[in-house]
PDB file of C-alpha atoms in Angstrom:
ATOM      1  CA  MET L   1     -16.995  77.308 -61.319  1.00 90.00           C
ATOM      2  CA  LEU L   2     -20.608  76.277 -61.803  1.00 96.00           C
ATOM      3  CA  THR L   3     -21.991  73.066 -60.366  1.00 96.00           C
ATOM      4  CA  VAL L   4     -23.514  70.560 -62.795  1.00 94.00           C
ATOM      5  CA  ALA L   5     -25.880  68.046 -61.190  1.00 95.00           C
ATOM      6  CA  ALA L   6     -27.057  64.928 -63.054  1.00 93.00           C
ATOM      7  CA  LEU L   7     -29.981  63.213 -61.373  1.00 95.00           C
ATOM      8  CA  TYR L   8     -32.806  60.744 -61.754  1.00 96.00           C
ATOM      9  CA  HIS L   9     -35.244  59.022 -59.446  1.00 96.00           C
ATOM     10  CA  PHE L  10     -37.926  56.448 -60.108  1.00 96.00           C
ATOM     11  CA  THR L  11     -41.038  56.945 -58.028  1.00 96.00           C
ATOM     12  CA  ARG L  12     -44.750  57.161 -58.730  1.00 95.00           C
ATOM     13  CA  PHE L  13     -46.077  60.681 -59.365  1.00 96.00           C
ATOM     14  CA  PRO L  14     -49.897  60.618 -59.618  1.00 96.00           C
ATOM     15  CA  ASP L  15     -49.955  64.087 -61.218  1.00 97.00           C
ATOM     16  CA  PRO L  16     -46.559  65.103 -62.660  1.00 97.00           C
ATOM     17  CA  ALA L  17     -48.096  68.146 -64.353  1.00 98.00           C
ATOM     18  CA  ALA L  18     -48.854  69.655 -60.948  1.00 98.00           C
ATOM     19  CA  LEU L  19     -45.142  69.500 -60.081  1.00 98.00           C
ATOM     20  CA  ARG L  20     -43.942  71.409 -63.140  1.00 98.00           C
ATOM     21  CA  GLY L  21     -44.889  74.998 -62.195  1.00 97.00           C
ATOM     22  CA  PRO L  22     -43.240  75.081 -58.747  1.00 97.00           C
ATOM     23  CA  LEU L  23     -40.134  73.399 -60.170  1.00 98.00           C
ATOM     24  CA  VAL L  24     -39.816  75.974 -62.974  1.00 98.00           C
ATOM     25  CA  GLU L  25     -40.269  78.750 -60.416  1.00 98.00           C
ATOM     26  CA  ILE L  26     -37.570  77.610 -57.995  1.00 98.00           C
ATOM     27  CA  CYS L  27     -35.089  77.074 -60.840  1.00 98.00           C
ATOM     28  CA  ALA L  28     -35.782  80.621 -62.073  1.00 98.00           C
ATOM     29  CA  GLN L  29     -35.407  82.070 -58.568  1.00 98.00           C
ATOM     30  CA  HIS L  30     -31.926  80.599 -58.238  1.00 98.00           C
ATOM     31  CA  GLY L  31     -30.646  81.080 -61.790  1.00 97.00           C
ATOM     32  CA  VAL L  32     -30.492  77.335 -62.432  1.00 98.00           C
ATOM     33  CA  LYS L  33     -30.595  76.158 -66.051  1.00 97.00           C
ATOM     34  CA  GLY L  34     -30.776  72.768 -67.683  1.00 97.00           C
ATOM     35  CA  SER L  35     -33.328  70.144 -68.619  1.00 96.00           C
ATOM     36  CA  LEU L  36     -35.631  68.063 -66.405  1.00 98.00           C
ATOM     37  CA  LEU L  37     -38.179  65.460 -67.456  1.00 98.00           C
ATOM     38  CA  LEU L  38     -41.237  64.636 -65.364  1.00 98.00           C
ATOM     39  CA  ALA L  39     -43.411  61.562 -65.864  1.00 97.00           C
ATOM     40  CA  HIS L  40     -45.655  59.272 -63.835  1.00 96.00           C
ATOM     41  CA  GLU L  41     -42.569  57.089 -63.273  1.00 96.00           C
ATOM     42  CA  GLY L  42     -40.347  59.840 -61.797  1.00 97.00           C
ATOM     43  CA  ILE L  43     -37.838  62.533 -62.741  1.00 97.00           C
ATOM     44  CA  ASN L  44     -34.652  62.692 -64.812  1.00 97.00           C
ATOM     45  CA  GLY L  45     -32.288  65.398 -66.034  1.00 96.00           C
ATOM     46  CA  THR L  46     -29.244  67.600 -65.614  1.00 95.00           C
ATOM     47  CA  ILE L  47     -29.114  71.119 -64.167  1.00 97.00           C
ATOM     48  CA  ALA L  48     -26.361  73.693 -63.687  1.00 97.00           C
ATOM     49  CA  GLY L  49     -25.871  76.822 -61.622  1.00 98.00           C
ATOM     50  CA  ALA L  50     -24.244  78.242 -58.523  1.00 98.00           C
ATOM     51  CA  ALA L  51     -23.722  75.690 -55.737  1.00 97.00           C
ATOM     52  CA  SER L  52     -26.342  77.405 -53.563  1.00 98.00           C
ATOM     53  CA  GLY L  53     -28.892  77.344 -56.378  1.00 98.00           C
ATOM     54  CA  ILE L  54     -28.312  73.685 -57.110  1.00 98.00           C
ATOM     55  CA  ALA L  55     -28.674  72.903 -53.400  1.00 98.00           C
ATOM     56  CA  ALA L  56     -32.009  74.735 -53.300  1.00 98.00           C
ATOM     57  CA  VAL L  57     -33.396  72.886 -56.312  1.00 98.00           C
ATOM     58  CA  LEU L  58     -32.217  69.520 -54.989  1.00 98.00           C
ATOM     59  CA  ALA L  59     -33.853  70.252 -51.625  1.00 98.00           C
ATOM     60  CA  HIS L  60     -37.101  71.015 -53.446  1.00 98.00           C
ATOM     61  CA  LEU L  61     -36.868  67.787 -55.453  1.00 98.00           C
ATOM     62  CA  ARG L  62     -36.221  65.707 -52.344  1.00 98.00           C
ATOM     63  CA  SER L  63     -39.334  67.187 -50.750  1.00 97.00           C
ATOM     64  CA  LEU L  64     -41.511  65.694 -53.518  1.00 96.00           C
ATOM     65  CA  PRO L  65     -43.475  62.500 -52.764  1.00 91.00           C
ATOM     66  CA  GLY L  66     -41.178  59.464 -52.760  1.00 95.00           C
ATOM     67  CA  CYS L  67     -38.041  61.478 -53.580  1.00 97.00           C
ATOM     68  CA  ALA L  68     -36.339  61.747 -50.178  1.00 97.00           C
ATOM     69  CA  ALA L  69     -33.667  59.274 -51.334  1.00 95.00           C
ATOM     70  CA  LEU L  70     -32.991  61.022 -54.668  1.00 96.00           C
ATOM     71  CA  GLU L  71     -29.275  60.878 -55.482  1.00 92.00           C
ATOM     72  CA  HIS L  72     -27.292  63.109 -57.799  1.00 94.00           C
ATOM     73  CA  LYS L  73     -23.826  63.278 -59.299  1.00 91.00           C
ATOM     74  CA  GLU L  74     -21.869  66.529 -59.379  1.00 91.00           C
ATOM     75  CA  SER L  75     -19.278  67.838 -61.785  1.00 90.00           C
ATOM     76  CA  PHE L  76     -18.137  71.361 -62.585  1.00 90.00           C
ATOM     77  CA  SER L  77     -17.950  73.697 -65.547  1.00 91.00           C
ATOM     78  CA  ALA L  78     -16.278  77.053 -66.049  1.00 91.00           C
ATOM     79  CA  GLU L  79     -19.155  78.154 -68.299  1.00 91.00           C
ATOM     80  CA  MET L  80     -22.913  77.621 -68.143  1.00 93.00           C
ATOM     81  CA  PRO L  81     -23.496  74.481 -70.253  1.00 92.00           C
ATOM     82  CA  PHE L  82     -27.196  75.264 -70.866  1.00 93.00           C
ATOM     83  CA  GLY L  83     -28.918  78.174 -72.568  1.00 88.00           C
ATOM     84  CA  ARG L  84     -32.151  78.010 -70.581  1.00 93.00           C
ATOM     85  CA  MET L  85     -34.225  75.944 -68.152  1.00 97.00           C
ATOM     86  CA  LYS L  86     -36.640  73.375 -69.581  1.00 97.00           C
ATOM     87  CA  VAL L  87     -39.018  71.225 -67.538  1.00 98.00           C
ATOM     88  CA  LYS L  88     -40.942  68.850 -69.797  1.00 97.00           C
ATOM     89  CA  LEU L  89     -43.758  66.392 -69.197  1.00 98.00           C
ATOM     90  CA  LYS L  90     -43.080  62.996 -70.772  1.00 97.00           C
ATOM     91  CA  ARG L  91     -44.617  59.541 -70.977  1.00 96.00           C
ATOM     92  CA  GLU L  92     -41.311  58.068 -69.726  1.00 97.00           C
ATOM     93  CA  ILE L  93     -38.258  59.724 -68.166  1.00 97.00           C
ATOM     94  CA  VAL L  94     -36.105  57.429 -70.285  1.00 95.00           C
ATOM     95  CA  THR L  95     -37.913  55.939 -73.253  1.00 96.00           C
ATOM     96  CA  MET L  96     -37.813  52.154 -73.577  1.00 96.00           C
ATOM     97  CA  GLY L  97     -41.376  51.572 -74.746  1.00 95.00           C
ATOM     98  CA  GLN L  98     -41.918  48.517 -72.538  1.00 95.00           C
ATOM     99  CA  PRO L  99     -45.039  49.064 -70.404  1.00 93.00           C
ATOM    100  CA  ASP L 100     -44.324  46.087 -68.136  1.00 94.00           C
ATOM    101  CA  VAL L 101     -40.880  47.353 -67.114  1.00 96.00           C
ATOM    102  CA  ASP L 102     -40.973  48.725 -63.555  1.00 94.00           C
ATOM    103  CA  PRO L 103     -37.674  49.716 -61.901  1.00 95.00           C
ATOM    104  CA  VAL L 104     -39.536  50.539 -58.684  1.00 92.00           C
ATOM    105  CA  ALA L 105     -40.378  46.830 -58.343  1.00 93.00           C
ATOM    106  CA  ARG L 106     -36.884  45.393 -58.868  1.00 95.00           C
ATOM    107  CA  VAL L 107     -33.581  46.008 -60.640  1.00 96.00           C
ATOM    108  CA  GLY L 108     -30.278  44.221 -61.067  1.00 97.00           C
ATOM    109  CA  SER L 109     -27.555  44.095 -58.435  1.00 98.00           C
ATOM    110  CA  TYR L 110     -25.641  47.368 -58.048  1.00 98.00           C
ATOM    111  CA  VAL L 111     -21.858  47.222 -58.322  1.00 98.00           C
ATOM    112  CA  ALA L 112     -19.749  50.043 -56.881  1.00 98.00           C
ATOM    113  CA  PRO L 113     -17.176  51.655 -59.207  1.00 98.00           C
ATOM    114  CA  GLN L 114     -14.266  50.281 -57.151  1.00 98.00           C
ATOM    115  CA  ASP L 115     -15.590  46.729 -57.651  1.00 98.00           C
ATOM    116  CA  TRP L 116     -16.497  47.079 -61.322  1.00 98.00           C
ATOM    117  CA  ASN L 117     -13.154  46.097 -62.861  1.00 98.00           C
ATOM    118  CA  ALA L 118     -13.085  42.773 -61.028  1.00 98.00           C
ATOM    119  CA  LEU L 119     -16.612  41.909 -62.159  1.00 98.00           C
ATOM    120  CA  ILE L 120     -16.176  42.723 -65.835  1.00 98.00           C
ATOM    121  CA  SER L 121     -12.825  40.914 -65.961  1.00 98.00           C
ATOM    122  CA  SER L 122     -14.495  37.638 -65.026  1.00 97.00           C
ATOM    123  CA  PRO L 123     -14.707  35.203 -67.998  1.00 96.00           C
ATOM    124  CA  ASP L 124     -18.321  34.251 -67.218  1.00 97.00           C
ATOM    125  CA  VAL L 125     -19.528  37.870 -67.431  1.00 98.00           C
ATOM    126  CA  ALA L 126     -20.888  39.463 -70.614  1.00 98.00           C
ATOM    127  CA  LEU L 127     -20.526  43.253 -70.503  1.00 98.00           C
ATOM    128  CA  ILE L 128     -23.195  45.188 -72.446  1.00 98.00           C
ATOM    129  CA  ASP L 129     -23.224  48.917 -73.210  1.00 98.00           C
ATOM    130  CA  THR L 130     -26.866  50.100 -73.156  1.00 97.00           C
ATOM    131  CA  ARG L 131     -26.220  53.528 -74.721  1.00 97.00           C
ATOM    132  CA  ASN L 132     -26.922  54.795 -78.217  1.00 96.00           C
ATOM    133  CA  ASP L 133     -24.453  54.214 -81.051  1.00 95.00           C
ATOM    134  CA  TYR L 134     -23.086  57.775 -81.145  1.00 95.00           C
ATOM    135  CA  GLU L 135     -22.341  57.647 -77.405  1.00 97.00           C
ATOM    136  CA  VAL L 136     -20.508  54.331 -77.675  1.00 97.00           C
ATOM    137  CA  GLY L 137     -18.581  55.723 -80.629  1.00 95.00           C
ATOM    138  CA  ILE L 138     -16.476  58.082 -78.489  1.00 97.00           C
ATOM    139  CA  GLY L 139     -15.784  55.786 -75.534  1.00 98.00           C
ATOM    140  CA  THR L 140     -16.697  52.556 -73.765  1.00 98.00           C
ATOM    141  CA  PHE L 141     -15.324  49.920 -71.403  1.00 98.00           C
ATOM    142  CA  GLN L 142     -12.732  47.466 -72.650  1.00 98.00           C
ATOM    143  CA  GLY L 143     -14.406  44.301 -73.889  1.00 97.00           C
ATOM    144  CA  ALA L 144     -17.932  45.746 -73.898  1.00 98.00           C
ATOM    145  CA  VAL L 145     -20.553  44.549 -76.369  1.00 98.00           C
ATOM    146  CA  ASP L 146     -21.961  47.377 -78.510  1.00 98.00           C
ATOM    147  CA  PRO L 147     -25.590  46.624 -79.496  1.00 97.00           C
ATOM    148  CA  ASP L 148     -25.304  49.361 -82.160  1.00 97.00           C
ATOM    149  CA  ILE L 149     -28.725  50.839 -81.382  1.00 97.00           C
ATOM    150  CA  ARG L 150     -29.980  54.242 -82.496  1.00 94.00           C
ATOM    151  CA  THR L 151     -32.207  54.688 -79.440  1.00 96.00           C
ATOM    152  CA  PHE L 152     -32.800  52.919 -76.133  1.00 97.00           C
ATOM    153  CA  ARG L 153     -36.172  51.803 -77.484  1.00 97.00           C
ATOM    154  CA  ASP L 154     -34.236  49.475 -79.828  1.00 98.00           C
ATOM    155  CA  PHE L 155     -32.579  47.547 -76.982  1.00 98.00           C
ATOM    156  CA  PRO L 156     -35.354  44.953 -76.360  1.00 97.00           C
ATOM    157  CA  LYS L 157     -35.370  43.992 -80.063  1.00 97.00           C
ATOM    158  CA  TRP L 158     -31.581  43.637 -80.018  1.00 98.00           C
ATOM    159  CA  TRP L 159     -31.748  41.431 -76.924  1.00 98.00           C
ATOM    160  CA  GLU L 160     -34.443  39.218 -78.457  1.00 97.00           C
ATOM    161  CA  GLU L 161     -32.240  38.671 -81.519  1.00 97.00           C
ATOM    162  CA  HIS L 162     -29.038  37.950 -79.554  1.00 97.00           C
ATOM    163  CA  LYS L 163     -30.140  36.446 -76.230  1.00 97.00           C
ATOM    164  CA  ASP L 164     -29.039  32.913 -77.137  1.00 96.00           C
ATOM    165  CA  GLU L 165     -25.431  34.152 -77.365  1.00 96.00           C
ATOM    166  CA  TYR L 166     -25.472  34.936 -73.631  1.00 96.00           C
ATOM    167  CA  ARG L 167     -26.994  31.778 -72.187  1.00 93.00           C
ATOM    168  CA  GLY L 168     -25.140  30.729 -69.038  1.00 91.00           C
ATOM    169  CA  LYS L 169     -23.500  34.139 -68.701  1.00 96.00           C
ATOM    170  CA  ARG L 170     -23.829  36.681 -65.958  1.00 98.00           C
ATOM    171  CA  ILE L 171     -24.796  40.017 -67.500  1.00 98.00           C
ATOM    172  CA  ALA L 172     -23.178  43.322 -66.509  1.00 98.00           C
ATOM    173  CA  MET L 173     -24.667  46.534 -67.917  1.00 98.00           C
ATOM    174  CA  PHE L 174     -23.733  50.196 -67.816  1.00 98.00           C
ATOM    175  CA  CYS L 175     -24.853  53.613 -69.080  1.00 97.00           C
ATOM    176  CA  THR L 176     -23.974  57.274 -68.535  1.00 96.00           C
ATOM    177  CA  GLY L 177     -25.556  57.952 -65.144  1.00 94.00           C
ATOM    178  CA  GLY L 178     -27.358  54.713 -64.329  1.00 94.00           C
ATOM    179  CA  ILE L 179     -30.926  55.451 -65.392  1.00 96.00           C
ATOM    180  CA  ARG L 180     -31.095  53.270 -68.496  1.00 96.00           C
ATOM    181  CA  CYS L 181     -29.735  50.328 -66.531  1.00 97.00           C
ATOM    182  CA  GLU L 182     -32.577  50.640 -64.032  1.00 97.00           C
ATOM    183  CA  LYS L 183     -34.892  49.715 -66.886  1.00 97.00           C
ATOM    184  CA  SER L 184     -32.641  47.373 -68.849  1.00 98.00           C
ATOM    185  CA  THR L 185     -31.804  45.238 -65.803  1.00 98.00           C
ATOM    186  CA  ASN L 186     -35.484  45.043 -64.839  1.00 97.00           C
ATOM    187  CA  TYR L 187     -36.226  44.023 -68.425  1.00 98.00           C
ATOM    188  CA  LEU L 188     -33.624  41.233 -68.449  1.00 97.00           C
ATOM    189  CA  LEU L 189     -34.785  39.914 -65.094  1.00 97.00           C
ATOM    190  CA  GLY L 190     -38.279  39.768 -66.583  1.00 96.00           C
ATOM    191  CA  GLN L 191     -36.840  37.840 -69.539  1.00 96.00           C
ATOM    192  CA  GLY L 192     -35.555  35.143 -67.214  1.00 95.00           C
ATOM    193  CA  VAL L 193     -31.888  36.169 -66.869  1.00 96.00           C
ATOM    194  CA  ASN L 194     -30.867  35.110 -63.364  1.00 92.00           C
ATOM    195  CA  GLU L 195     -27.819  37.258 -62.645  1.00 97.00           C
ATOM    196  CA  VAL L 196     -27.849  40.849 -63.826  1.00 98.00           C
ATOM    197  CA  PHE L 197     -25.518  43.581 -62.546  1.00 98.00           C
ATOM    198  CA  HIS L 198     -25.192  47.287 -63.267  1.00 97.00           C
ATOM    199  CA  LEU L 199     -22.649  49.993 -62.498  1.00 98.00           C
ATOM    200  CA  LYS L 200     -23.926  52.125 -59.622  1.00 96.00           C
ATOM    201  CA  GLY L 201     -23.827  55.780 -60.583  1.00 94.00           C
ATOM    202  CA  GLY L 202     -22.993  54.884 -64.169  1.00 96.00           C
ATOM    203  CA  ILE L 203     -19.924  55.846 -66.147  1.00 97.00           C
ATOM    204  CA  LEU L 204     -19.856  59.311 -64.580  1.00 95.00           C
ATOM    205  CA  LYS L 205     -19.372  57.910 -61.092  1.00 95.00           C
ATOM    206  CA  TYR L 206     -16.725  55.488 -62.354  1.00 97.00           C
ATOM    207  CA  LEU L 207     -14.769  58.286 -64.036  1.00 97.00           C
ATOM    208  CA  GLU L 208     -15.040  60.328 -60.852  1.00 95.00           C
ATOM    209  CA  ASP L 209     -13.934  57.589 -58.443  1.00 96.00           C
ATOM    210  CA  VAL L 210     -11.539  55.355 -60.387  1.00 97.00           C
ATOM    211  CA  PRO L 211      -8.122  56.857 -61.226  1.00 96.00           C
ATOM    212  CA  ALA L 212      -7.038  56.824 -64.861  1.00 96.00           C
ATOM    213  CA  GLU L 213      -4.126  54.487 -64.170  1.00 97.00           C
ATOM    214  CA  ALA L 214      -6.503  51.805 -62.822  1.00 97.00           C
ATOM    215  CA  SER L 215      -9.273  52.393 -65.343  1.00 98.00           C
ATOM    216  CA  MET L 216     -10.748  49.992 -67.883  1.00 98.00           C
ATOM    217  CA  TRP L 217     -12.502  52.852 -69.671  1.00 98.00           C
ATOM    218  CA  ASP L 218     -11.276  53.835 -73.150  1.00 97.00           C
ATOM    219  CA  GLY L 219     -12.079  57.246 -74.645  1.00 97.00           C
ATOM    220  CA  GLU L 220     -14.477  59.900 -73.381  1.00 97.00           C
ATOM    221  CA  CYS L 221     -18.034  59.840 -72.079  1.00 97.00           C
ATOM    222  CA  TYR L 222     -20.795  61.703 -73.918  1.00 96.00           C
ATOM    223  CA  VAL L 223     -22.888  63.995 -71.703  1.00 94.00           C
ATOM    224  CA  PHE L 224     -26.149  65.737 -72.577  1.00 88.00           C
ATOM    225  CA  ASP L 225     -25.069  69.335 -72.054  1.00 88.00           C
ATOM    226  CA  GLY L 226     -22.774  71.954 -73.519  1.00 86.00           C
ATOM    227  CA  ARG L 227     -19.619  70.164 -72.397  1.00 91.00           C
ATOM    228  CA  VAL L 228     -20.422  67.339 -74.888  1.00 94.00           C
ATOM    229  CA  SER L 229     -17.982  64.893 -73.298  1.00 96.00           C
ATOM    230  CA  VAL L 230     -15.950  64.335 -70.131  1.00 95.00           C
ATOM    231  CA  GLY L 231     -12.950  62.227 -69.213  1.00 96.00           C
ATOM    232  CA  HIS L 232     -11.439  60.916 -65.997  1.00 95.00           C
ATOM    233  CA  GLY L 233     -12.046  63.220 -63.088  1.00 94.00           C
ATOM    234  CA  LEU L 234     -15.060  64.513 -65.065  1.00 93.00           C
ATOM    235  CA  ILE L 235     -12.809  67.009 -66.817  1.00 93.00           C
ATOM    236  CA  PRO L 236     -14.460  68.394 -70.000  1.00 92.00           C
ATOM    237  CA  GLY L 237     -13.322  66.457 -73.060  1.00 94.00           C
ATOM    238  CA  ASP L 238     -12.265  67.270 -76.601  1.00 95.00           C
ATOM    239  CA  TYR L 239     -15.517  66.801 -78.506  1.00 96.00           C
ATOM    240  CA  ASP L 240     -17.862  69.403 -79.912  1.00 95.00           C
ATOM    241  CA  SER L 241     -21.495  68.875 -80.906  1.00 94.00           C
ATOM    242  CA  CYS L 242     -23.092  69.078 -84.339  1.00 94.00           C
ATOM    243  CA  HIS L 243     -25.731  71.796 -83.979  1.00 91.00           C
ATOM    244  CA  ALA L 244     -27.977  69.976 -86.449  1.00 94.00           C
ATOM    245  CA  CYS L 245     -28.139  66.434 -85.013  1.00 93.00           C
ATOM    246  CA  ARG L 246     -26.446  67.047 -81.621  1.00 91.00           C
ATOM    247  CA  ARG L 247     -24.114  64.066 -82.071  1.00 94.00           C
ATOM    248  CA  PRO L 248     -20.499  64.423 -80.857  1.00 96.00           C
ATOM    249  CA  ILE L 249     -17.885  65.427 -83.425  1.00 97.00           C
ATOM    250  CA  SER L 250     -14.110  65.681 -83.177  1.00 96.00           C
ATOM    251  CA  ALA L 251     -11.722  68.200 -84.677  1.00 95.00           C
ATOM    252  CA  GLU L 252     -10.989  65.631 -87.402  1.00 96.00           C
ATOM    253  CA  ASP L 253     -14.708  65.266 -88.126  1.00 97.00           C
ATOM    254  CA  LYS L 254     -14.875  68.994 -88.851  1.00 97.00           C
ATOM    255  CA  GLN L 255     -12.375  68.505 -91.687  1.00 97.00           C
ATOM    256  CA  ARG L 256     -14.639  66.038 -93.496  1.00 97.00           C
ATOM    257  CA  PRO L 257     -16.396  67.279 -96.658  1.00 96.00           C
ATOM    258  CA  GLU L 258     -19.853  66.649 -95.156  1.00 96.00           C
ATOM    259  CA  TYR L 259     -19.294  69.117 -92.332  1.00 97.00           C
ATOM    260  CA  GLU L 260     -20.919  72.543 -92.423  1.00 96.00           C
ATOM    261  CA  ARG L 261     -20.787  74.534 -89.228  1.00 95.00           C
ATOM    262  CA  GLY L 262     -24.178  74.623 -87.567  1.00 94.00           C
ATOM    263  CA  ALA L 263     -25.899  72.765 -90.398  1.00 95.00           C
ATOM    264  CA  CYS L 264     -24.466  69.310 -91.016  1.00 96.00           C
ATOM    265  CA  CYS L 265     -21.893  66.646 -90.112  1.00 96.00           C
ATOM    266  CA  HIS L 266     -21.009  63.212 -91.490  1.00 95.00           C
ATOM    267  CA  HIS L 267     -23.451  61.585 -89.063  1.00 94.00           C
ATOM    268  CA  CYS L 268     -26.518  63.464 -90.340  1.00 95.00           C
ATOM    269  CA  ALA L 269     -25.563  64.247 -93.949  1.00 93.00           C
ATOM    270  CA  GLY L 270     -28.492  62.238 -95.315  1.00 91.00           C
ATOM    271  CA  GLU L 271     -31.014  62.788 -92.542  1.00 94.00           C
ATOM    272  CA  TYR L 272     -32.507  66.236 -93.135  1.00 94.00           C
ATOM    273  CA  SER L 273     -34.230  68.099 -95.944  1.00 95.00           C
ATOM    274  CA  GLU L 274     -32.842  71.246 -97.564  1.00 94.00           C
ATOM    275  CA  ALA L 275     -35.538  73.214 -95.738  1.00 96.00           C
ATOM    276  CA  ASP L 276     -34.155  71.851 -92.467  1.00 95.00           C
ATOM    277  CA  ARG L 277     -30.631  72.842 -93.514  1.00 95.00           C
ATOM    278  CA  THR L 278     -31.811  76.363 -94.275  1.00 96.00           C
ATOM    279  CA  ARG L 279     -33.363  76.570 -90.821  1.00 95.00           C
ATOM    280  CA  PHE L 280     -30.165  75.265 -89.195  1.00 95.00           C
ATOM    281  CA  ARG L 281     -28.067  77.828 -91.072  1.00 95.00           C
ATOM    282  CA  GLU L 282     -30.339  80.647 -89.891  1.00 95.00           C
ATOM    283  CA  ARG L 283     -30.081  79.391 -86.319  1.00 92.00           C
ATOM    284  CA  GLN L 284     -26.285  79.418 -86.592  1.00 93.00           C
ATOM    285  CA  ARG L 285     -26.393  82.943 -88.006  1.00 93.00           C
ATOM    286  CA  GLN L 286     -28.472  84.096 -85.021  1.00 91.00           C
ATOM    287  CA  LEU L 287     -26.064  82.371 -82.629  1.00 87.00           C
ATOM    288  CA  ASP L 288     -23.110  84.149 -84.251  1.00 90.00           C
ATOM    289  CA  LEU L 289     -24.870  87.514 -84.058  1.00 91.00           C
ATOM    290  CA  ALA L 290     -25.683  86.962 -80.375  1.00 86.00           C
ATOM    291  CA  ALA L 291     -22.084  85.960 -79.657  1.00 84.00           C
ATOM    292  CA  ALA L 292     -20.812  89.102 -81.393  1.00 89.00           C
ATOM    293  CA  ARG L 293     -23.017  91.157 -79.057  1.00 87.00           C
ATOM    294  CA  GLY L 294     -21.679  89.267 -76.047  1.00 80.00           C
ATOM    295  CA  GLU L 295     -25.040  87.565 -75.510  1.00 73.00           C
ATOM    296  CA  LYS L 296     -26.153  83.941 -75.348  1.00 64.00           C
ATOM    297  CA  HIS L 297     -28.852  83.005 -77.846  1.00 57.00           C
ATOM    298  CA  PHE L 298     -31.871  81.205 -76.384  1.00 53.00           C
ATOM    299  CA  SER L 299     -31.399  78.138 -78.600  1.00 53.00           C
ATOM    300  CA  ASP L 300     -27.750  77.651 -77.682  1.00 46.00           C
TER     301      ASP L 300
END
């Protein structure tokens, strides 16, 4: 079994570009694959590999300035869920587009998974899912508000339009691994909300720690790797991914008339040009040829 490590850490990197080369090198040395984002505000991503390789990369990350306290969440996969290793330089490690938001300065109150059910069951608490619409579509907490946003950048606009509905409420927020809530709770505190809470470790930690029989989670949790989704105990779920738009699709979705393997699903049927579809079909053809040779195509 391969170890899959999801991680993020907010800190201040004066020169994130200088960190990229050594990070790429150590991942290559240990056969670690995945995706990491570097920005002035910190690091975010998911990596996979042998346990020893993951340990080496995590040790390197924790040696970076301000990263000694970096935390990660582990799960496991029988197959490598990434085709290659990517380390990208970004303006933000999770894009909200709010320059005044600073999770290093302050965030909401963390709530441990074992205490989460009691909090969100309270009648004076409004529970808000901060994830994108396609993520919410395959699973969320019972009673959660779905802002129905396409991207995290849309959340501030949604809040501005709906904030009066939550006056006098305590706000509880959650996301996949916790990173979006670092920003969204800082944002709400800056908007004058007095009591803001977020799930420590995100949905992944909840699904790891809280048994299914005691859970208030319905469905599966979307993850940004080849597993597509996980359930309780972080066991890989039942969803596949559309190779065109990367949104999760079920076996039933593949029976819909809009679905074309590798090229289209009902989510993205009207989103791409015919030239894009031609490119997607060629990519799928190359993937199939690589699979027939027992190889893994670089874009997979």
